[in-house]
Each structure stands twice: as structure tokens, then as C-alpha cells.
């Protein structure tokens, strides 16, 4: 049988959703729609059946992420995952490409030139019991992000991890609850977003100057979520993980952060990425 490699279209999203269901990943059809609206995907098809998929997001002219790399459970061992990855990597030969690998996929990515940078701690609870008080650092004010601040938040987001994501930031401000902390001169010390994802709610990205700012942003977005499913993916090297555990958000997974190219080095004293948008989009 001949395999067909082609661009992913909106008509493939339902079959992609079924692939994530096989793996017991939490993605909803709406999450797939959002992923494709911001990126570009490739699929493998055989006799009209989708056997695998992968999605690439270009964040500026030098950085990209890859995610939703999935092969049908009955098609393992045919090298389809490698072919999907090579197809996407050919599109961005000079980019620094980042992904978050499962233990199963790590070996493949290493063969493709990716190196390990660290780990992500995936924290979640099926019913949030402890809603923390909002402790705003002295001199700062909490408020909703405004459309006219897209460029500013995009620059701060890029400072944290090197990815230029204006479309994503615009989407988070216009379609979801995005809050920020700023001082009297309107200098922004951090921002974070709350949105529907998977089984309930996800908080991320969380871009902040330090831990107290990150905690205040997260706490503000948790207000009203008692009893709800909540998920946050945080860099294991940053101190947010242990605080989330005290709130009852258990660590349920620890994917490996990998990069092909030059890793991003945040400027000294700049903002850091305490929380991901998603593991795929980082």
C-alpha cells in the first residue's frame, strides 16, 4: 500500500482527535482546531485512513515548536513518526526547534539531532479544593490585559523563551481571560491566561519576573475554579512546581524538553516562562 504525505486540513481534525483518544490524551476537538489555526500540520494517509499526524508552529523567523506527533497504535514500528518529523523539519532547516518528548519518543528525537534541556512538570487536579489567596506584590496592580498591549506582551513573552508569538498573544487577550501585574508607570512584571483545555481549565502561559508574581497571577485566575479540573505545565527548574503541589495539583507527568539548534538564553533579570501555553506550543 502506498503512503500519502500531505498537509493537514480542517477535514482531518476529527481523525486527529481520535488518535489522541487512543493515547488517552485530553485534547478536545476544539483544542485541535486551535492548534491548527496557529500552526501547520502534516498527516500520513493510507487508503483514506489517517495513520499519523504532527503539527509545526513557527514563532518568528528563527524559532519553532513541534507537537501532536502521533501514530496510530496499530501502525507502530513502520517508521511513520520519523517520516512525520523529517517532513516538518525540512520546512524549518535553519530554525531552533523545541518540543516536549514522551519517554517513548525521546530516542527518535535524539537521532534527529535534538538534545535534552530539562523537564516539564505537568500538574493537575480533577477538582480544585484549595483556592489560594491573591497576594499581590507591593507596588503592583492586577488587571485584565488589553488589546492595545498585544505588542508589549508579545515582546515580554519572547524575552522569556525566544519565540515571537503575536497571533497567540492576540488570541489569548481577545478570547480568554488574560491578566497582568504592572506598577504605577505601567511597567509589566508578568501576565498569565486561563482557558478551556482538555478535561477542564488550563492556566498558561505564565510569564513572570519572579515566583511571587507568578503565584499572584495563578491565584487570581484560580478564583472561582473551586471544584473544577485545573492543569498547569511548569518548568521543573523553576520553583512554581512545589507550590502547586501544596494546592493539591499533583504532578502526573514529566516530559523532557528538547531542542534542535541553539537553546534560548533569557536575558539576566528578565521575565521567565513559569508556565506553558501547552506542551506542544510551549
CSV table of C-alpha atoms in Angstrom, one decimal:
chain,number,residue,atom,x,y,z
A,1,UNK,CA,0.0,0.0,0.0
A,2,UNK,CA,1.2,3.5,-0.8
A,3,UNK,CA,1.5,6.1,1.9
A,4,UNK,CA,0.4,9.6,1.2
A,5,UNK,CA,2.0,12.5,3.0
A,6,UNK,CA,0.1,15.8,2.7
A,7,UNK,CA,-0.8,19.0,4.5
A,8,UNK,CA,-3.3,18.7,7.4
A,9,UNK,CA,-6.6,20.3,6.7
A,10,UNK,CA,-9.7,21.1,8.8
A,11,UNK,CA,-11.2,17.9,7.5
A,12,UNK,CA,-8.5,15.9,9.3
A,13,UNK,CA,-9.2,17.2,12.7
A,14,UNK,CA,-11.8,14.6,13.7
A,15,UNK,CA,-9.5,11.8,12.8
A,16,UNK,CA,-6.6,13.6,14.7
A,17,UNK,CA,-8.9,13.8,17.7
A,18,UNK,CA,-9.5,10.1,17.6
A,19,UNK,CA,-5.7,9.5,17.5
A,20,UNK,CA,-5.3,11.5,20.7
A,21,UNK,CA,-8.2,9.5,22.2
A,22,UNK,CA,-6.3,6.3,21.5
A,23,UNK,CA,-3.4,7.6,23.6
A,24,UNK,CA,-5.8,8.9,26.3
A,25,UNK,CA,-4.5,12.5,25.7
A,26,UNK,CA,-7.0,15.1,26.9
A,27,UNK,CA,-7.4,17.1,23.7
A,28,UNK,CA,-10.9,18.1,22.6
A,29,UNK,CA,-11.9,18.8,19.0
A,30,UNK,CA,-11.7,22.5,19.9
A,31,UNK,CA,-8.1,22.1,21.1
A,32,UNK,CA,-7.2,20.5,17.7
A,33,UNK,CA,-8.9,23.4,15.9
A,34,UNK,CA,-6.9,26.0,17.9
A,35,UNK,CA,-3.7,24.1,17.3
A,36,UNK,CA,-4.1,24.0,13.5
A,37,UNK,CA,-5.3,27.7,13.4
A,38,UNK,CA,-2.0,28.8,14.7
A,39,UNK,CA,0.3,26.2,13.0
A,40,UNK,CA,0.6,23.9,10.1
A,41,UNK,CA,0.2,20.2,10.2
A,42,UNK,CA,1.2,17.1,8.1
A,43,UNK,CA,-0.6,13.8,8.0
A,44,UNK,CA,0.1,10.3,6.7
A,45,UNK,CA,-2.8,8.7,4.9
A,46,UNK,CA,-3.3,5.1,3.6
A,47,UNK,CA,-6.4,4.1,1.7
A,48,UNK,CA,-8.2,7.2,3.1
A,49,UNK,CA,-7.3,6.4,6.7
A,50,UNK,CA,-5.2,8.8,8.8
A,51,UNK,CA,-2.3,6.9,10.2
A,52,UNK,CA,-0.4,9.7,11.9
A,53,UNK,CA,-0.1,13.5,12.3
A,54,UNK,CA,2.3,16.2,13.5
A,55,UNK,CA,2.0,19.9,13.8
A,56,UNK,CA,4.6,22.7,13.5
A,57,UNK,CA,4.3,26.2,14.8
A,58,UNK,CA,6.6,28.9,13.5
A,59,UNK,CA,7.2,31.6,16.2
A,60,UNK,CA,9.1,34.3,14.2
A,61,UNK,CA,11.7,33.6,11.6
A,62,UNK,CA,14.1,31.6,13.8
A,63,UNK,CA,12.1,29.6,16.4
A,64,UNK,CA,9.5,26.9,16.1
A,65,UNK,CA,7.9,24.2,18.1
A,66,UNK,CA,6.6,20.7,17.1
A,67,UNK,CA,3.8,18.8,18.8
A,68,UNK,CA,0.9,16.4,18.4
A,69,UNK,CA,3.2,13.9,16.9
A,70,UNK,CA,1.0,10.8,16.9
A,71,UNK,CA,1.0,7.5,15.1
A,72,UNK,CA,-2.0,5.1,15.1
A,73,UNK,CA,-1.4,2.4,17.8
A,74,UNK,CA,-1.8,-0.3,15.2
A,75,UNK,CA,0.8,1.2,12.9
A,76,UNK,CA,3.8,1.3,15.3
A,77,UNK,CA,7.1,0.0,14.0
A,78,UNK,CA,6.8,1.3,10.4
A,79,UNK,CA,8.9,4.4,11.0
A,80,UNK,CA,6.0,6.7,10.4
A,81,UNK,CA,6.9,9.0,13.4
A,82,UNK,CA,10.3,9.6,11.9
A,83,UNK,CA,8.9,10.4,8.5
A,84,UNK,CA,6.4,12.9,10.0
A,85,UNK,CA,9.2,14.6,11.9
A,86,UNK,CA,11.5,14.8,8.8
A,87,UNK,CA,8.7,16.3,6.8
A,88,UNK,CA,8.3,19.1,9.3
A,89,UNK,CA,12.0,19.7,9.9
A,90,UNK,CA,12.6,20.1,6.2
A,91,UNK,CA,10.3,23.2,6.4
A,92,UNK,CA,12.4,24.9,9.0
A,93,UNK,CA,16.1,23.9,8.3
A,94,UNK,CA,17.6,27.0,10.0
A,95,UNK,CA,15.2,27.3,12.9
A,96,UNK,CA,15.8,26.5,16.6
A,97,UNK,CA,13.1,23.8,17.1
A,98,UNK,CA,11.7,22.9,20.5
A,99,UNK,CA,9.5,20.1,21.6
A,100,UNK,CA,8.4,18.2,24.7
A,101,UNK,CA,9.1,14.4,24.4
A,102,UNK,CA,7.4,11.5,26.0
A,103,UNK,CA,9.7,8.7,27.1
A,104,UNK,CA,8.7,6.7,24.1
A,105,UNK,CA,9.6,9.5,21.6
A,106,UNK,CA,12.8,10.7,23.2
A,107,UNK,CA,15.0,8.2,21.4
A,108,UNK,CA,13.7,9.2,18.0
A,109,UNK,CA,14.2,12.9,18.7
A,110,UNK,CA,17.8,12.3,19.8
A,111,UNK,CA,18.5,10.5,16.5
A,112,UNK,CA,17.1,13.6,14.7
A,113,UNK,CA,19.6,15.9,16.5
A,114,UNK,CA,17.5,17.1,19.5
A,115,UNK,CA,19.3,17.4,22.8
A,116,UNK,CA,17.7,17.5,26.3
A,117,UNK,CA,17.4,20.8,28.1
A,118,UNK,CA,15.3,19.9,31.1
A,119,UNK,CA,11.9,18.7,32.2
A,120,UNK,CA,8.4,19.9,32.5
A,121,UNK,CA,6.2,19.1,35.5
A,122,UNK,CA,2.6,18.6,34.5
A,123,UNK,CA,0.4,19.4,37.5
A,124,UNK,CA,-3.4,18.9,37.6
A,125,UNK,CA,-6.3,18.2,39.8
A,126,UNK,CA,-9.7,16.9,38.9
A,127,UNK,CA,-11.4,19.1,41.5
A,128,UNK,CA,-9.6,22.1,42.8
A,129,UNK,CA,-10.0,22.2,46.6
A,130,UNK,CA,-7.6,24.8,47.7
A,131,UNK,CA,-8.1,28.2,46.1
A,132,UNK,CA,-5.1,30.3,47.3
A,133,UNK,CA,-5.5,34.0,48.3
A,134,UNK,CA,-4.3,36.5,45.9
A,135,UNK,CA,-1.1,38.1,47.4
A,136,UNK,CA,-0.2,40.9,45.0
A,137,UNK,CA,3.5,42.1,45.5
A,138,UNK,CA,3.9,45.6,46.9
A,139,UNK,CA,3.7,48.4,44.3
A,140,UNK,CA,1.9,46.3,41.7
A,141,UNK,CA,-1.7,46.3,40.4
A,142,UNK,CA,-3.6,43.3,38.9
A,143,UNK,CA,-5.8,44.0,35.9
A,144,UNK,CA,-7.0,42.5,32.6
A,145,UNK,CA,-4.7,42.7,29.6
A,146,UNK,CA,-6.0,45.0,26.9
A,147,UNK,CA,-5.8,44.6,23.0
A,148,UNK,CA,-3.5,47.6,22.7
A,149,UNK,CA,-1.0,45.7,24.9
A,150,UNK,CA,-0.5,42.8,22.4
A,151,UNK,CA,2.8,44.1,21.2
A,152,UNK,CA,4.1,44.7,24.7
A,153,UNK,CA,3.1,41.2,25.9
A,154,UNK,CA,4.5,39.7,22.8
A,155,UNK,CA,7.9,41.2,23.5
A,156,UNK,CA,7.8,40.0,27.1
A,157,UNK,CA,6.8,36.5,26.0
A,158,UNK,CA,9.7,36.4,23.5
A,159,UNK,CA,12.1,37.6,26.2
A,160,UNK,CA,11.2,34.6,28.3
A,161,UNK,CA,11.8,31.9,25.7
A,162,UNK,CA,12.8,33.4,22.4
A,163,UNK,CA,9.6,32.7,20.5
A,164,UNK,CA,7.7,35.6,18.7
A,165,UNK,CA,4.0,34.8,19.1
A,166,UNK,CA,1.8,37.8,18.4
A,167,UNK,CA,-1.1,35.7,16.9
A,168,UNK,CA,-1.1,33.6,20.0
A,169,UNK,CA,-1.0,36.6,22.4
A,170,UNK,CA,-3.8,38.3,20.5
A,171,UNK,CA,-5.9,35.2,20.7
A,172,UNK,CA,-5.3,34.9,24.5
A,173,UNK,CA,-6.3,38.5,25.1
A,174,UNK,CA,-9.4,38.5,22.8
A,175,UNK,CA,-10.7,35.0,23.5
A,176,UNK,CA,-9.6,34.1,27.0
A,177,UNK,CA,-9.1,35.6,30.5
A,178,UNK,CA,-5.6,37.1,30.5
A,179,UNK,CA,-4.4,39.1,33.4
A,180,UNK,CA,-1.2,41.1,34.2
A,181,UNK,CA,0.6,42.8,37.0
A,182,UNK,CA,2.0,46.3,36.4
A,183,UNK,CA,3.5,49.1,38.5
A,184,UNK,CA,2.4,52.7,38.6
A,185,UNK,CA,4.4,53.5,35.5
A,186,UNK,CA,2.6,50.6,33.7
A,187,UNK,CA,5.7,48.5,33.5
A,188,UNK,CA,4.5,44.9,33.3
A,189,UNK,CA,6.0,42.4,35.6
A,190,UNK,CA,4.1,39.4,34.3
A,191,UNK,CA,1.0,38.0,32.7
A,192,UNK,CA,-0.9,34.7,32.5
A,193,UNK,CA,-4.0,33.3,30.8
A,194,UNK,CA,-6.9,31.0,31.8
A,195,UNK,CA,-8.6,29.0,29.1
A,196,UNK,CA,-10.6,25.9,28.4
A,197,UNK,CA,-8.5,22.9,27.5
A,198,UNK,CA,-8.8,19.1,27.8
A,199,UNK,CA,-10.8,18.0,30.8
A,200,UNK,CA,-11.4,21.4,32.2
A,201,UNK,CA,-9.3,24.5,32.6
A,202,UNK,CA,-5.6,25.3,31.9
A,203,UNK,CA,-3.5,28.2,33.2
A,204,UNK,CA,-0.7,29.2,30.9
A,205,UNK,CA,1.3,30.7,29.6
A,206,UNK,CA,2.6,32.2,32.8
A,207,UNK,CA,5.3,34.8,32.1
A,208,UNK,CA,6.7,36.4,35.2
A,209,UNK,CA,9.6,38.4,36.7
A,210,UNK,CA,9.8,36.1,39.8
A,211,UNK,CA,7.9,33.5,41.8
A,212,UNK,CA,5.7,35.9,43.8
A,213,UNK,CA,4.5,37.5,40.6
A,214,UNK,CA,3.8,34.0,39.1
A,215,UNK,CA,1.9,32.9,42.2
A,216,UNK,CA,-0.2,36.1,42.3
A,217,UNK,CA,-1.2,35.6,38.6
A,218,UNK,CA,-2.1,32.0,39.1
A,219,UNK,CA,-4.0,32.6,42.3
A,220,UNK,CA,-6.0,35.4,40.6
A,221,UNK,CA,-7.0,33.1,37.8
A,222,UNK,CA,-8.0,30.3,40.2
A,223,UNK,CA,-10.6,32.4,41.9
A,224,UNK,CA,-14.0,30.8,41.1
A,225,UNK,CA,-12.5,27.5,40.0
A,226,UNK,CA,-13.1,25.5,43.2
A,227,UNK,CA,-14.3,22.0,42.3
A,228,UNK,CA,-13.1,22.4,38.7
A,229,UNK,CA,-10.4,20.4,36.8
A,230,UNK,CA,-7.2,22.6,36.6
A,231,UNK,CA,-4.0,21.9,34.8
A,232,UNK,CA,-0.6,23.8,34.8
A,233,UNK,CA,2.6,22.7,33.0
A,234,UNK,CA,5.6,24.3,34.6
A,235,UNK,CA,9.4,24.2,34.0
A,236,UNK,CA,10.9,21.8,36.6
A,237,UNK,CA,13.9,24.1,37.0
A,238,UNK,CA,11.7,26.9,38.4
A,239,UNK,CA,10.1,27.0,41.9
A,240,UNK,CA,6.4,27.0,40.9
A,241,UNK,CA,6.1,23.2,41.0
A,242,UNK,CA,6.4,22.7,44.7
A,243,UNK,CA,3.8,25.5,45.4
A,244,UNK,CA,1.3,23.9,43.0
A,245,UNK,CA,1.6,20.6,44.9
A,246,UNK,CA,0.6,22.4,48.1
A,247,UNK,CA,-2.6,23.4,46.4
A,248,UNK,CA,-3.5,19.8,45.5
A,249,UNK,CA,-2.3,19.9,41.9
A,250,UNK,CA,-0.4,16.6,41.7
A,251,UNK,CA,2.4,16.1,39.3
A,252,UNK,CA,1.2,13.5,36.9
A,253,UNK,CA,3.9,13.6,34.1
A,254,UNK,CA,7.3,14.9,33.4
A,255,UNK,CA,8.0,15.2,29.7
A,256,UNK,CA,11.5,16.1,28.5
A,257,UNK,CA,12.2,19.5,27.0
A,258,UNK,CA,14.4,19.0,23.9
A,259,UNK,CA,15.8,21.4,21.3
A,260,UNK,CA,17.5,21.2,17.9
A,261,UNK,CA,19.6,24.2,17.3
A,262,UNK,CA,20.7,26.9,19.7
A,263,UNK,CA,18.9,26.9,23.1
A,264,UNK,CA,17.4,30.3,24.1
A,265,UNK,CA,19.1,32.1,27.0
A,266,UNK,CA,16.8,34.6,28.7
A,267,UNK,CA,18.5,37.9,29.5
A,268,UNK,CA,19.6,38.4,33.1
A,269,UNK,CA,16.9,39.9,35.2
A,270,UNK,CA,14.2,39.4,32.5
A,271,UNK,CA,10.9,37.6,32.6
A,272,UNK,CA,10.8,33.8,32.7
A,273,UNK,CA,8.3,31.2,31.5
A,274,UNK,CA,6.9,29.7,34.7
A,275,UNK,CA,4.0,28.0,32.7
A,276,UNK,CA,3.5,26.7,29.2
A,277,UNK,CA,0.7,27.5,26.8
A,278,UNK,CA,0.6,23.8,26.0
A,279,UNK,CA,3.4,21.2,25.8
A,280,UNK,CA,3.0,21.3,22.0
A,281,UNK,CA,3.1,25.1,21.6
A,282,UNK,CA,5.3,25.6,24.6
